[in-house]
Coordinates of C-alpha atoms and ligand atoms in Angstrom, one line a residue:
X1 CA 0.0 0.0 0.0
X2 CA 1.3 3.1 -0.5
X3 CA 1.8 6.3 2.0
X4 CA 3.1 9.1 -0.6
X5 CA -0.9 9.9 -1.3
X6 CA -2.5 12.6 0.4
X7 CA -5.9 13.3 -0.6
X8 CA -7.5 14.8 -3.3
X9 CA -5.0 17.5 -5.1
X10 CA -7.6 19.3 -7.5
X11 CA -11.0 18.1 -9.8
X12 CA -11.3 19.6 -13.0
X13 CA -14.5 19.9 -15.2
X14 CA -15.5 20.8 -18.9
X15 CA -17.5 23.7 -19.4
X16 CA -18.9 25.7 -21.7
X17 CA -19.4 29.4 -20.8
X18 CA -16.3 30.7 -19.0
X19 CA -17.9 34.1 -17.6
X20 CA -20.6 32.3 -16.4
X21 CA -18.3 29.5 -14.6
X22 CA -16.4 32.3 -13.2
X23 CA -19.1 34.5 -11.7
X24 CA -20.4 31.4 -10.1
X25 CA -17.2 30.1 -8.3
X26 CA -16.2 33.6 -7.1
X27 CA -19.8 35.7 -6.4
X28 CA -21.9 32.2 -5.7
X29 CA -19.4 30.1 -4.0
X30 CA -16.8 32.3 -2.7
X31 CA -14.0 30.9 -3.3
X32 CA -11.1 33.0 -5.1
X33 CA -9.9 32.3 -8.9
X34 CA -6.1 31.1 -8.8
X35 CA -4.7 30.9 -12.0
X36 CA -6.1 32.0 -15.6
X37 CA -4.2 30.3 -18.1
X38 CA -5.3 28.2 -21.4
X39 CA -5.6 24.6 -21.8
X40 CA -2.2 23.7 -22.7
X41 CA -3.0 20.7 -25.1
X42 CA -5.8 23.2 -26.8
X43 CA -4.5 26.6 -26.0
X44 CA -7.4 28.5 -27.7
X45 CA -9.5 27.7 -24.7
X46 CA -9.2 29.0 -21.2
X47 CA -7.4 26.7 -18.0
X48 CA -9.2 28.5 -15.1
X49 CA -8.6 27.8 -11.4
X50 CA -10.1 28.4 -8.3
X51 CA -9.7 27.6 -5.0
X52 CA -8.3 29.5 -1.8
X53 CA -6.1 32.2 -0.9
X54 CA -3.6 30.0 -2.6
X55 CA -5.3 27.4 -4.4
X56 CA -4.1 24.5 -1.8
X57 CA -4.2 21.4 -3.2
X58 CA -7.1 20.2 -2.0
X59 CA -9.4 23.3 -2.4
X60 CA -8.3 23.3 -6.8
X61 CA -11.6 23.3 -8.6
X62 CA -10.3 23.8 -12.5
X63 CA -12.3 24.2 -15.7
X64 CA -11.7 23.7 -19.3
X65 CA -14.4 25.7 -21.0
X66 CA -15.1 25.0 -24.4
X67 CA -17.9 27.5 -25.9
X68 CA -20.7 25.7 -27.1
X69 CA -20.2 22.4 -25.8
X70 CA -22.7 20.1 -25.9
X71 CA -24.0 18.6 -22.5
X72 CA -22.5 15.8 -20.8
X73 CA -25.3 12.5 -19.8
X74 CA -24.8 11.4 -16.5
X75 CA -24.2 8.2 -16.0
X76 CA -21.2 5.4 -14.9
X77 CA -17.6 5.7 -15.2
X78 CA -17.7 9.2 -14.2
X79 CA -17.6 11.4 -10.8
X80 CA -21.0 12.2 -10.7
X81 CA -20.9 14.7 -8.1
X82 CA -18.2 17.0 -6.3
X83 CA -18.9 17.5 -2.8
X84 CA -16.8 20.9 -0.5
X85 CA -16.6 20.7 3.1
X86 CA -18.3 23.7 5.0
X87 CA -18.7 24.4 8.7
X88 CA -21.5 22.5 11.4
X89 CA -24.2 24.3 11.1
X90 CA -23.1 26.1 8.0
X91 CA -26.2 24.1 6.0
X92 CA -29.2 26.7 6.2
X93 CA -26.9 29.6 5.3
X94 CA -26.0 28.0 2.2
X95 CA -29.3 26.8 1.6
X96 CA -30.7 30.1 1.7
X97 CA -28.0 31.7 0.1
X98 CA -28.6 29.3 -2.9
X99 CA -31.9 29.5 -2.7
X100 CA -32.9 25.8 -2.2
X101 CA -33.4 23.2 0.4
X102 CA -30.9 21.6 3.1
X103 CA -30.6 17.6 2.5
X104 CA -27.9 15.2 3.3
X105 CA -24.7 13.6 1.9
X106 CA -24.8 9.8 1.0
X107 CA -24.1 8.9 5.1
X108 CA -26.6 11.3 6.6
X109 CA -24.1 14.7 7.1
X110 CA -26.5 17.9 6.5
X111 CA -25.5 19.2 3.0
X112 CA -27.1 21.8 0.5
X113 CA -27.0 20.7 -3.4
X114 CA -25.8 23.5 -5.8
X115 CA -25.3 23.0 -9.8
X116 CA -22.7 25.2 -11.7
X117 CA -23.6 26.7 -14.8
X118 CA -23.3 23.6 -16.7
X119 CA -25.0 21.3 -14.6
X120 CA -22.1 19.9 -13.1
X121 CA -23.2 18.6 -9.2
X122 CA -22.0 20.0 -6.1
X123 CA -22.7 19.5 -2.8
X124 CA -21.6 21.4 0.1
X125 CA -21.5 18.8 3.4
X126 CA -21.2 20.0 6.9
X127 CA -18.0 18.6 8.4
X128 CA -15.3 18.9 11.1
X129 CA -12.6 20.3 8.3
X130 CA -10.0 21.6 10.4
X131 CA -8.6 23.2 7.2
X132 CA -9.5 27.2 7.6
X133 CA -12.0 29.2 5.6
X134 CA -10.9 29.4 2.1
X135 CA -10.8 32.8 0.7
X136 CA -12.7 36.1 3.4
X137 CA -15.4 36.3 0.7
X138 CA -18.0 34.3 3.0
X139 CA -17.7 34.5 7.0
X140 CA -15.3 32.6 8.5
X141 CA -18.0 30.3 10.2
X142 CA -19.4 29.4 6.4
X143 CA -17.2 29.6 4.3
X144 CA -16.2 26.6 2.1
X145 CA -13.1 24.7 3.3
X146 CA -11.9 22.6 0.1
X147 CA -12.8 19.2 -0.7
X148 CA -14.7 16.7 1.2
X149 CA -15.1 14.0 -1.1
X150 CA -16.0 12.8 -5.0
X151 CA -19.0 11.1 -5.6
X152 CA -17.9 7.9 -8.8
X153 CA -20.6 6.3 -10.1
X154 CA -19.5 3.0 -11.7
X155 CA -21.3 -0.1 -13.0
X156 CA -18.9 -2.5 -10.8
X157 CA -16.8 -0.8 -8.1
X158 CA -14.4 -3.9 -7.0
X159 CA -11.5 -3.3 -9.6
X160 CA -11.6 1.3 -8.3
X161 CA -12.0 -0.2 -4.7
X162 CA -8.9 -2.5 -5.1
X163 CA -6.7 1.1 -6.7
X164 CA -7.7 3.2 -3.9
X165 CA -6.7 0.4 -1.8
X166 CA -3.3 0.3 -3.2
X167 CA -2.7 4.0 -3.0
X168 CA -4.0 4.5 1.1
X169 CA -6.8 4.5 1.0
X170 CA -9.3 2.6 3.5
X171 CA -13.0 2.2 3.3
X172 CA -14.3 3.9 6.6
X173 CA -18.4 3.9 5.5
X174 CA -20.5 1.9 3.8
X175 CA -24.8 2.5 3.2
X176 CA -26.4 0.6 0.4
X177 CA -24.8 1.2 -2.9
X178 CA -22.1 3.8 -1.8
X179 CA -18.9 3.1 -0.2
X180 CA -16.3 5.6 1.4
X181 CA -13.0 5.1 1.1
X182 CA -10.5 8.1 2.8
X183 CA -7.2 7.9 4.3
X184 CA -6.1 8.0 8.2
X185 CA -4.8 11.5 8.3
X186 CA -5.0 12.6 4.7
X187 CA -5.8 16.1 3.8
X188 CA -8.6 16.6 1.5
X189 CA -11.0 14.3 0.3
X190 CA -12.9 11.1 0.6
X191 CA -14.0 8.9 -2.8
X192 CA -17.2 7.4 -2.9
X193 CA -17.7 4.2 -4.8
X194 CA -21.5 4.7 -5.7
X195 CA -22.6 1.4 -7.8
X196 CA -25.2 1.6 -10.2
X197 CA -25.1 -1.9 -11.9
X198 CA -28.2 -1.4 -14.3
X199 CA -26.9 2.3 -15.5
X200 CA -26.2 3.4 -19.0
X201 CA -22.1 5.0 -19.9
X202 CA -22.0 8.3 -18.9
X203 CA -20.7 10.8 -21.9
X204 CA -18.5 13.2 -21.2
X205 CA -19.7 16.7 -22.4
X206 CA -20.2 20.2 -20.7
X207 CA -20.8 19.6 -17.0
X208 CA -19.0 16.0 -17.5
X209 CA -16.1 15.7 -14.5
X210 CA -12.4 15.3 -17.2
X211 CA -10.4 13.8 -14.3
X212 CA -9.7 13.6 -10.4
X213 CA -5.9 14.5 -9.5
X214 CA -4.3 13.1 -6.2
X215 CA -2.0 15.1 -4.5
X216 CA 1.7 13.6 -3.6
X217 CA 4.3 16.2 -2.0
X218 CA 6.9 16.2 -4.2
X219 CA 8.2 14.6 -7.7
X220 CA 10.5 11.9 -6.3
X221 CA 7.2 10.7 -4.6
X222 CA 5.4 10.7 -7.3
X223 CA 8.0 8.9 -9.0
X224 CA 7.2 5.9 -6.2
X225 CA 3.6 6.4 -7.4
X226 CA 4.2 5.8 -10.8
X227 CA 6.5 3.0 -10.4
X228 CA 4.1 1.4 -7.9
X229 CA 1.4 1.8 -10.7
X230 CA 3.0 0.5 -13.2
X231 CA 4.1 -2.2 -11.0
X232 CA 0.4 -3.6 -10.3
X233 CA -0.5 -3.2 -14.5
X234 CA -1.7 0.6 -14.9
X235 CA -0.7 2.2 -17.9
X236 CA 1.1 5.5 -16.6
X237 CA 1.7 8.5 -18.8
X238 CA 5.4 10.0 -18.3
X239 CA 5.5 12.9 -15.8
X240 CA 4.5 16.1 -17.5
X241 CA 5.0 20.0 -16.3
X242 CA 1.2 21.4 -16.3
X243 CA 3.9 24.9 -14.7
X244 CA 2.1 24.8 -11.3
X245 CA 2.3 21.0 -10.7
X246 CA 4.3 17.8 -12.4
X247 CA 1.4 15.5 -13.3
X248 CA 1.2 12.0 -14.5
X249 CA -2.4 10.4 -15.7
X250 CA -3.7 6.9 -15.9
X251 CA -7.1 5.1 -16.5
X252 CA -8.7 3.8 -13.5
X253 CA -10.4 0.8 -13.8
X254 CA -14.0 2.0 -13.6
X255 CA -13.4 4.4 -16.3
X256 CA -12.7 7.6 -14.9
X257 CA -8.9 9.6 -15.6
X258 CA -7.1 10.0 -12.3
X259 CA -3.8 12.1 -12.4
X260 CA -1.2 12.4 -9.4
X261 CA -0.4 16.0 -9.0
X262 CA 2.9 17.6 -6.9
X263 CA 2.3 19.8 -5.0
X264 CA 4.9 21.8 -5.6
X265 CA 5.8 24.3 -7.3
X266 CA 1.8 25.7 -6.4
X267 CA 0.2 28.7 -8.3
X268 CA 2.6 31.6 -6.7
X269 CA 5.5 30.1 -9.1
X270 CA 5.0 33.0 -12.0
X271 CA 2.6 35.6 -9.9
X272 CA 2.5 36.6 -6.7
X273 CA 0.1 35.6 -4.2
X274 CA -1.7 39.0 -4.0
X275 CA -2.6 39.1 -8.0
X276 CA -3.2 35.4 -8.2
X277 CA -5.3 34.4 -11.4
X278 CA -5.9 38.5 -12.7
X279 CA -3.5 38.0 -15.7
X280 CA -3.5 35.7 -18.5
X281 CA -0.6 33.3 -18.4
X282 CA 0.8 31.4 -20.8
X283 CA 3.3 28.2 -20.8
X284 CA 6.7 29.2 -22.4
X285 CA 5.7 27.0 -25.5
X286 CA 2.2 28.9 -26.0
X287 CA 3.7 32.6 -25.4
X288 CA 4.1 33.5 -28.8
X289 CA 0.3 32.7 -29.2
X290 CA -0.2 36.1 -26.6
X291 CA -1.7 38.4 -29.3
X292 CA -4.0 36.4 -30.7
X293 CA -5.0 34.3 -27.4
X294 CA -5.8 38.0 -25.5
X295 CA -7.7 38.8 -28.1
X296 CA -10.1 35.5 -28.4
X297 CA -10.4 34.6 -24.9
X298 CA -13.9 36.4 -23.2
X299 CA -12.5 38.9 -21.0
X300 CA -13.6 37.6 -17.3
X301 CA -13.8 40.2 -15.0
X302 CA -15.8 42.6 -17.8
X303 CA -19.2 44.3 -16.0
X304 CA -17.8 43.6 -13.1
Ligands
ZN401 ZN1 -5.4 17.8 -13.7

C-alpha cells in the first residue's frame, strides 16, 4: 500500500461558458480564482482555477471551458458529483443563500445541493474540516473549506476499490450502494464508490467531471507512485510540467482519468500571491500565441 498519497489534489470539469463559470465560483461560492491560463494541449481555450487564498491542493476546482459544448449524460464511469466541506451548522446559510433546500450527503451529514452553470453537481457537506476558511469572501463560520469527497458512479466498483486500496486509502463507510473510502490523516477528500449496476455510460460533455488528481508532495514521490502503478499493471503516462504542478495520468479501472499531482511548485510560481489568477498566463511554449489568445479569450472580470 502506499503512503506518498495525500488526498484529493484538485477536480477539474469541462464547461462551456467561462464568464458564467467564473461569476459562479467567485460571487456564488466564494472561493477566489487562482490561475487564468489556457488549456495547454488546446491553448485556444481557457485553464481557469479556483480555489483559496492559494489554491491549496485540495481546495483546486479547474475548468476547461469549451464554448458551445454540448451537455454531458450522466451516467457510470464518471464522478458524478463534487462534494466541499463547509462548517457545522453552516447548512441553512448555504441553503438560503442558494436558494434551495438543506438535505444530506450519502451517510446522513446535512449538506445543501448546488449546480454550476453547466449542470455539473456539487454538494456542500457539513464537516469537522480543520482546514480554515478558504478565501474572506464568505464568513469565516461558512465559508467553504476545500474538498470533502468525489461522488464515482461506476457499474462494478471492485476493480476502483482495489486502486484506492493500493494508494492509502481505507474504506471507513458503507450505506447501500455507496462506499467511502479516505485515508487515516489525509488532507482533502474522501471517494465514494456509488454502484449503479443497471446504469447506462455516462458521456463526457459540458458539466461532465475530465479527471480527479491526487495530490503527492513532491516529484520523487510521485516517482514511487508511478512506479508502484505500473508495477500492479496501470498504464502511466510519463511525468509532465502542467507549470504549477508535475502530473502524471492513468485510467482507472471504472473508467474515470485519475492524475497524481505535486504539490509543488503551487500557483505563486510565476505571480505573486496578491494578484493570483488577474492575468492571463501562458506556458513558455504557448507565449508566442499572446496576441491572438488575449484577443479571443472572453475577457472575465468585464461588468464587473
Ligand atoms: Zn489535472
Amino acid at each position: 500500500m502506499l503512503t506518498e498519497i495525500n488526498g484529493l489534489h484538485h477536480v477539474t470539469t469541462i464547461g462551456s461558458d467561462p464568464r458564467a463559470i467564473d461569476g459562479f465560483w467567485t460571487g456564488t461560492l466564494g472561493l477566489r480564482r487562482v490561475k487564468k491560463t489556457v488549456n495547454f494541449d488546446a491553448p485556444d481555450i481557457y485553464h481557469l482555477y479556483y480555489g483559496d487564498d492559494l489554491g491549496r491542493p485540495g481546495t483546486a476546482m479547474t475548468y476547461f471551458p469549451f464554448p458551445g459544448a454540448a451537455p454531458g449524460r450522466r451516467g457510470t464511469g464518471e464522478v458524478a458529483e463534487v462534494r466541499l466541506a463547509i462548517p457545522q451548522g453552516a447548512a441553512p446559510f448555504w441553503a438560503d443563500r442558494l436558494g434551495t433546500g438543506v438535505s444530506a450527503d450519502p451517510f446522513g451529514a446535512p449538506a445543501v445541493a448546488v449546480f454550476a452553470p453547466d449542470g455539473d453537481a456539487f454538494l456542500l457537506v457539513e464537516s469537522d474540516d480543520p482546514r480554515p476558511a478558504a478565501t474572506a469572501a464568505v464568513a469565516p463560520d461558512r465559508a467553504i473549506r476545500g474538498f470533502h469527497s468525489v461522488a464515482a458512479v461506476l457499474r462494478d466498483t471492485a476493480g476502483t476499490a482495489d486502486l484506492l486500496r493500493l494508494m492509502g486509502y481505507r474504506e471507513t463507510a458503507r450505506d447501500g450502494a455507496a462506499t467511502r473510502f479516505a485515508i487515516d490523516g489525509g488532507r482533502a477528500g474522501a471517494v465514494d464508490l456509488i454502484a449503479r449496476p443497471d446504469a447506462p455510460d455516462a458521456r463526457q460533455g459540458a458539466g461532465s467531471v475530465h479527471h480527479i488528481a491526487f495530490s503527492v508532495d513532491t516529484r520523487a514521490r510521485q516517482l514511487d507512485v508511478r512506479t508502484a502503478l505500473t508495477d500492479h499493471g496501470f498504464d502511466v503516462t510519463p511525468v509532465i510540467d502542467r507549470d504549477y504542478f508535475w502530473a502524471i495520468y492513468f485510467r482507472s479501472p471504472g473508467g474515470i482519468l485519475f492524475e497524481i499531482a505535486t504539490d509543488e511548485p503551487g500557483f505563486d510560481r510565476d505571480e505573486p500571491p496578491e494578484t493570483l489568477g488577474t492575468a492571463l498566463k501562458l506556458p513558455a511554449r504557448h507565449e508566442h500565441l499572446r496576441d491572438r489568445l488575449e484577443k479571443q479569450l472572453v475577457p472575465l472580470d468585464a461588468g464587473r
